[in-house]
Amino acid sequence: MSVKLLGERIKRKEDPRLIQGRGHYVDDLPLCNMLYLAFVRSPHAHAQIKSIQLEEARKMPGVGAIYTGKDLDGRLGLIPCAAGIEGLKIPDHPCLALGRVRYVGEPVAVVVANNRYQAADAAAKVEVDYNALPAVVDMDRAVAPSSPLVHESLGDNMAFVAKLEGGDWKAVEADASVKVLKQRLVNQRLAPLSMETRGVVASYSPGEDTLTVWSSTQIPHLLKTQLAVMTGTDEARVRVIAPEVGGAFGSKLNVYAEEGVACFVSRQFGQPVKWIESRRENLMATIHGRDQIDDLEIYYRPDGKVVGLKCRILADLGAYHQLLTPAIPTLTALMILGSYNIPAVFVETKGLFTNKMATDAYRGAGRPEATYIIERVMDLVALELKLDPVEIRLKNFPPPGKDIVLATGVSYDTDNYQKTLKKVLTLSSYKKLRREQARLRKKGKYLGIGLSTYVEICAMGPSSRMPAGGWESGTVRVEPTGKVTVLSGTSPHGQGEETSFAQIVAEELGVPYDDVTVYHGDTNQVPMGIGTFGSRTTAVGGTAIYLATQRIKRKMARLAAHKLGVKPGEMVFRDGKVEREDGSKSMKFAEVVGEAYFAKQLPSGVEPGLVENFVFEPPNYTYPFGAHVAVVEVDGETGEVSLRNYYAVDDCGRILNPMLVDGQIHGGLAQGIGQALWEEHVYDENGQLLTGTLMDCAVPKAHQLCWFETANTETRTPVNPLGVKGVGEAGTIGSTPAIVNAVIDALQPFGARHLDMPLKPEKVWRILKQGPAQAA
Amino acid sequence: MKIEGSWKLAAPRETVFRQLMDPRFLARSLPGCEKLDPLPDGSYQATLKIGVGAMKGTYQGRVEIVDALPPESFRIKVEGKGAGGFVKGEGKISLTAENGETLLNYTGEAQVGGVIASVGQRMIQAAARQIVDQFFAAFSRTLLPSPASSTPSGGAGSPAS
Amino acid sequence: MIPEPFEYHAPHSLAEATRLASELGEQAKLLAGGHSLLPMMKLRLAAPRHVIDLGHLQELRYIREAEEKIEIGALATHFQIESSALLNEKCPLLADTAREIGDPQVRNRGTLGGSLAHADPAGDWPAAMLALDAELQAVSAQGERWIAARDFFVGLMSTALAPGEILATIRVPTLPARSGDAYFKFRHPASGFAVVGAAVRVKLSEAGHIEQVAIGVTGVGAKAYRAADVERELVGKSPTARRLVEAAAHAADGVEPNADLFASAEYRHHLAAVYVRQALERALEKARA
Ligand SMILES: Cc1cc2nc3c(=O)[nH]c(=O)nc-3n(C[C@H](O)[C@H](O)[C@H](O)COP(=O)(O)OP(=O)(O)OC[C@H]3O[C@@H](n4cnc5c(N)ncnc54)[C@H](O)[C@@H]3O)c2cc1C
């Protein structure tokens, strides 16, 4: 093929409009007669609602209506949870609180007004009388029998207990050389914090009896089904559109109360209704991520071989389940062995209700926790045995290229962990770094070098293992003019698939890249879909498009062959032509398209037109892997950690566009580093959210980071014909442990073994203050 | 949040105790007090406009004095809410006679919720201290005609050592 | 994040502004860059009935030299100060402090006067004002008065300004011979404000002893303060490395340090000593140059 597109650094189709501020987000949508919503939210973590007084608020100018939980009871469905876990307790989750509030920020009432200012002013006049109740905040206490209960009717705070056990524990116990190391790791709560907050416009047209919803979402099709059910609308009359979405990181892979309420109100008034989340609401009432306590028992031999891992996970689920809340920690269990062949595993996961906002999918969703655990495990054992972190990893990697089933039951699609590790060691001049570290230590300067050799699970996923289908649909339509329209059931929101999907189709069809336009996010345009999450969009959605394109090619080859009097199998697509490999017989692409649409001489059995759909069902997940090296400097006086270098070698399978891969890795690294060093979303002992604004909630900023040196190895996956694995979460998953390992490494002269994240200067300073460790 | 401190007041313990129990003096001393009405159960209904600097809000609430042991000590319960959220606190105030003057020690726990809790954590402790100090400074002025005679022990608003 | 309704006023002269301010009294808030006031209003933690926008008062945007002193209009932005050739030459502490504030957007809108009047315990400016013994001019319908920086900051977000008074001018001395200054700041990773900020101005004698030293510290306590104990340890002495360490250890004496999620009182205390020492070292280096 003459124009090579796949594998090239093609600039993003999305960027000109986004950079110039010409994209359209939910809040940019002007509709006539729009009404605005403002929510009254609980200031209490746990309280009984004694009474709600609306008189004053109703008198405010521009107020159309005010609804409370009682008004919606029985008229608007509950917020759905799709996670399927045996024995899972699912408490009722109404869109507006009924009788009780269970977290700070829970919506209690909604004001409908002519503009957002009037709505806000009236909401401030709604008087709610609460009877405060003791809050469940701390997980260790939440499991105690004496704990107050988040949901009394459920009997305790335990939403589920799941166990995963595998391998030969008897052999571990029988081996007298095996030692045990115990460690507790805390994986703190985080706010996903997308640049664009959530927002929804719902517009019910009484004449047509249709409900159109614009929402800043990752899952327009799933949302359509859920909103139809919640509002009791015929699903064929519901249309969901995800316009430009300014980031999500998993937080918009959900169905939220405000979306349901907006639809309900629009149906009541027969007018469009808008709600745009404020940053404060975003921090308290959009799902949070992580929040686990992991108690580890590590079984290892003196040679560094880890032979068994036990982990008891306490997962803070918050007060109610959102769409996938309880499923997230179960991914931690699944991936807990990382890239190591540890022969025995035991994981017990307890999902707990607390009086906090729900946790759910946040970039990585359960896998960053798993990777953090196993990568800390490796360093803890290395420290115990005085081994280099490289050595311990090499000792525990499986041999490359052998299909193995891990003790967790997981079998990876491809692996060559030695290769990525070797590459990152070269890239970072690892040995030189170690020498520099030794030199600096003598001068009282503390350089830390941290490693992480992760594997993640993505391209979600085989439908048999997904809560609501893991397939994806792709449609390719060649228009009568020869331009190409691509429809994807995924819902990219910044990742750049308008570009990569166009690359796939243009290269396959041999047409100019600019002739291909990708659409997504409108349920009336895209026949079916699941959405964008779990690093699935290219591997599953891109594959669907690739396969739909093959169908188009087969049809066009048949049309051209028919016209040219050759065999369809001889046709190739290149340079805007459909022709024989040797060029002897050739038709212009547009001519073949004309054949399809004018339909004058179609071969028998061929339908007119050129539109093909493919729904791809992935046979397995994919398992990208990588090796990262972080280099940090610790200020010996203040404990402040600064990032000096970061090296990332990632294997995400075949690379369609290196620039997009870099972009995903860079952003992912920033988020993972943020968790290690700065970010934490904190509730106090009464369940009050303390990090309620960006004054305290520390998102990483460019100036706090360093230049990222990235590289790749490309091991194609056999799971899909494109050979791509997914890269959306890799950076986040790989980087957090690399940083923590680096800081602990820097603190070796002080005998540090572990510190919980974020590694705030004060924590590090307290280690420094203890003074140098006595040489053992 | 824990709040504690001490003030030295230039009046005998009995006077200090009596005036602390007297709503007229309290109303004059409570920062931004707009209303302090006794309720039948012995507690007071209060409207206070309090805050620091430009951050001021009106809070409605109840103040209750319990376990009064004249002239030694009493406990005070405060509960209020306003646009900025809610405050709930309980404290103990004890008076020690010192050469005709009084050393007042206070210690308490306060719980803050809503907006102030989620945006103000870096300042809340200092703000609480400032408001308490304002109260005692004003209160000490009600004790005697000369305001100069009362000073906080150990510098403005320093805790009991 | 929508403020309560308020009435907006946009006076075009200082006289008009002071008249409005005195008429409206406690009901009104002055608006300069709005970078502190508007967030509070949007959170409804401040809800003034009237907002008097000082934005049109060009007369308060200057930076000029006036007999051994420099006068800065209260509405001069952080960026104006950072980029002023006059200040970079004759009072570099101010330009250096400005550079440490927020990000370019904040520096382009935020003003010196607004920042001082707001008196955020973690704001950068108060440290420099104290170290320079700045004088602040308050103007009202009744007239004007000058307030020394030491008397200006009275508490947490509280200043000596009375309702109706507008901060109009900030006056600082130029840097004398054999002198140096420096501002060192430990930034909060989220807000960028000073967890601890230390501003130092030091003057050496011919013999190389410390003739004068002034140290302003922000971020540590409820209000910015002069590290008087450190100054006392140093005046008239030769600034040896050891003496600097010992003196700086008193950087938070007599202050009850703030404690928050990011830094405990003990840690702030420690940071104060480290940053005061580092600022002293830098200022001395400049004084010797
Ligand atoms: C993202 C962000 C980051 C920031 N980072 C920093 C930082 O690192 N360091 C730092 O020090 N600051 C920081 N700030 C604060 C910034 O410097 C503000 O601009 C400053 O504190 C207030 O100045 P302003 O002109 O915006 O005042 P405004 O917000 O307009 O006013 C503040 C207060 O001062 C009063 N006021 C204003 N002008 C006068 C006057 N002339 N006379 C009397 N009263 C007046 C107002 O009524 C109001 O109460 C940051 C702000 C933001 C938004």
XYZ file of C-alpha atoms in Angstrom, chain C residues 130-282:
153
model
C 7.067 42.800 56.934
C 10.659 42.274 55.847
C 10.641 45.638 54.093
C 8.855 47.514 56.873
C 6.422 48.667 54.238
C 3.968 51.447 54.901
C 0.432 51.071 53.718
C -1.807 53.963 52.920
C -5.501 53.615 53.694
C -7.828 56.140 52.134
C -11.414 56.778 53.110
C -14.047 59.437 52.704
C -12.685 60.889 55.942
C -9.106 61.189 54.735
C -6.020 59.028 54.703
C -3.659 57.351 57.140
C -0.447 55.351 56.888
C -0.225 52.001 58.622
C 3.052 50.199 59.288
C 3.154 46.650 57.962
C 3.731 45.392 61.523
C 0.406 46.812 62.576
C -1.452 45.938 59.413
C -1.912 42.196 59.823
C -4.014 41.695 62.917
C -5.238 38.138 62.596
C -6.454 35.404 60.343
C -7.657 37.187 57.223
C -7.994 40.299 59.316
C -6.220 43.592 58.834
C -6.151 47.045 60.376
C -8.312 48.393 57.555
C -11.662 49.672 58.780
C -14.844 49.262 56.757
C -14.941 52.070 54.237
C -11.174 52.261 53.943
C -9.416 51.478 50.697
C -5.811 50.414 50.565
C -4.355 52.830 48.026
C -0.571 52.855 48.178
C 2.175 50.580 49.380
C 5.487 52.236 50.118
C 8.748 50.371 50.504
C 12.365 51.464 50.877
C 14.819 50.743 48.071
C 17.623 48.308 48.666
C 20.563 50.118 50.355
C 24.208 49.392 49.631
C 25.768 46.175 50.978
C 22.288 44.703 51.218
C 20.586 41.659 49.860
C 17.150 40.130 49.962
C 15.443 36.862 49.160
C 12.128 35.093 49.299
C 12.025 31.320 49.767
C 8.789 29.454 49.640
C 7.586 25.919 50.180
C 4.623 25.532 47.878
C 1.517 23.595 48.689
C 1.194 20.972 45.941
C -2.484 21.731 45.363
C -2.992 25.431 45.942
C 0.519 26.663 45.249
C 0.209 28.911 48.297
C 2.975 29.139 50.863
C 3.072 26.304 53.347
C 5.944 28.374 54.600
C 7.387 31.521 53.063
C 10.384 33.441 54.345
C 11.308 36.925 53.149
C 14.613 38.363 54.240
C 16.346 41.686 53.861
C 19.794 41.974 55.287
C 22.408 44.752 55.398
C 26.057 44.078 56.095
C 28.508 46.420 57.748
C 31.799 47.285 56.064
C 33.345 44.586 58.211
C 30.881 42.029 56.978
C 28.784 41.831 60.143
C 25.047 41.871 59.999
C 24.064 45.481 60.520
C 20.338 45.088 59.957
C 18.183 42.121 59.266
C 14.444 41.832 58.818
C 12.645 38.532 58.351
C 9.000 38.174 57.449
C 7.415 34.736 57.715
C 4.139 33.677 56.184
C 2.197 30.424 56.110
C 3.235 29.328 59.552
C 0.775 31.045 61.857
C -2.664 32.589 61.617
C -0.987 35.723 60.317
C 2.378 36.641 58.922
C 4.936 37.815 61.467
C 8.468 39.105 61.929
C 10.858 36.425 63.136
C 12.127 38.765 65.826
C 13.999 36.109 67.771
C 16.030 35.165 64.729
C 16.782 38.801 63.955
C 17.934 39.385 67.520
C 20.331 36.450 67.345
C 21.939 37.859 64.246
C 22.191 41.623 64.511
C 25.735 42.806 65.001
C 27.113 39.324 64.493
C 29.160 37.755 61.838
C 26.976 35.446 59.784
C 28.716 32.108 60.093
C 26.988 29.043 58.740
C 26.563 27.695 62.211
C 25.104 30.919 63.559
C 22.570 31.005 60.751
C 21.400 27.494 61.559
C 21.152 28.266 65.255
C 19.372 31.545 64.764
C 16.953 30.180 62.172
C 15.890 27.483 64.603
C 13.939 30.253 66.355
C 11.928 31.053 63.239
C 8.628 30.018 64.748
C 9.230 30.860 68.391
C 6.157 32.143 70.123
C 3.936 31.248 67.206
C 1.347 28.560 67.246
C 1.903 26.969 63.841
C -1.060 26.047 61.667
C -1.816 22.411 61.163
C -3.688 21.056 58.200
C -3.920 17.955 56.037
C -0.640 18.726 54.373
C 1.610 19.720 57.240
C 1.415 19.370 60.998
C 2.383 22.169 63.342
C 5.634 20.413 64.114
C 6.552 20.073 60.459
C 5.677 23.694 59.726
C 7.862 24.700 62.601
C 10.708 22.733 61.070
C 10.080 24.150 57.591
C 10.090 27.664 58.976
C 13.616 27.139 60.319
C 14.835 25.606 57.050
C 13.325 28.263 54.819
C 14.378 31.177 56.974
C 17.936 29.866 56.942
C 17.925 29.322 53.199
C 16.519 32.783 52.573
C 19.133 34.268 54.880
C 21.925 32.460 53.054
C 20.721 33.717 49.719
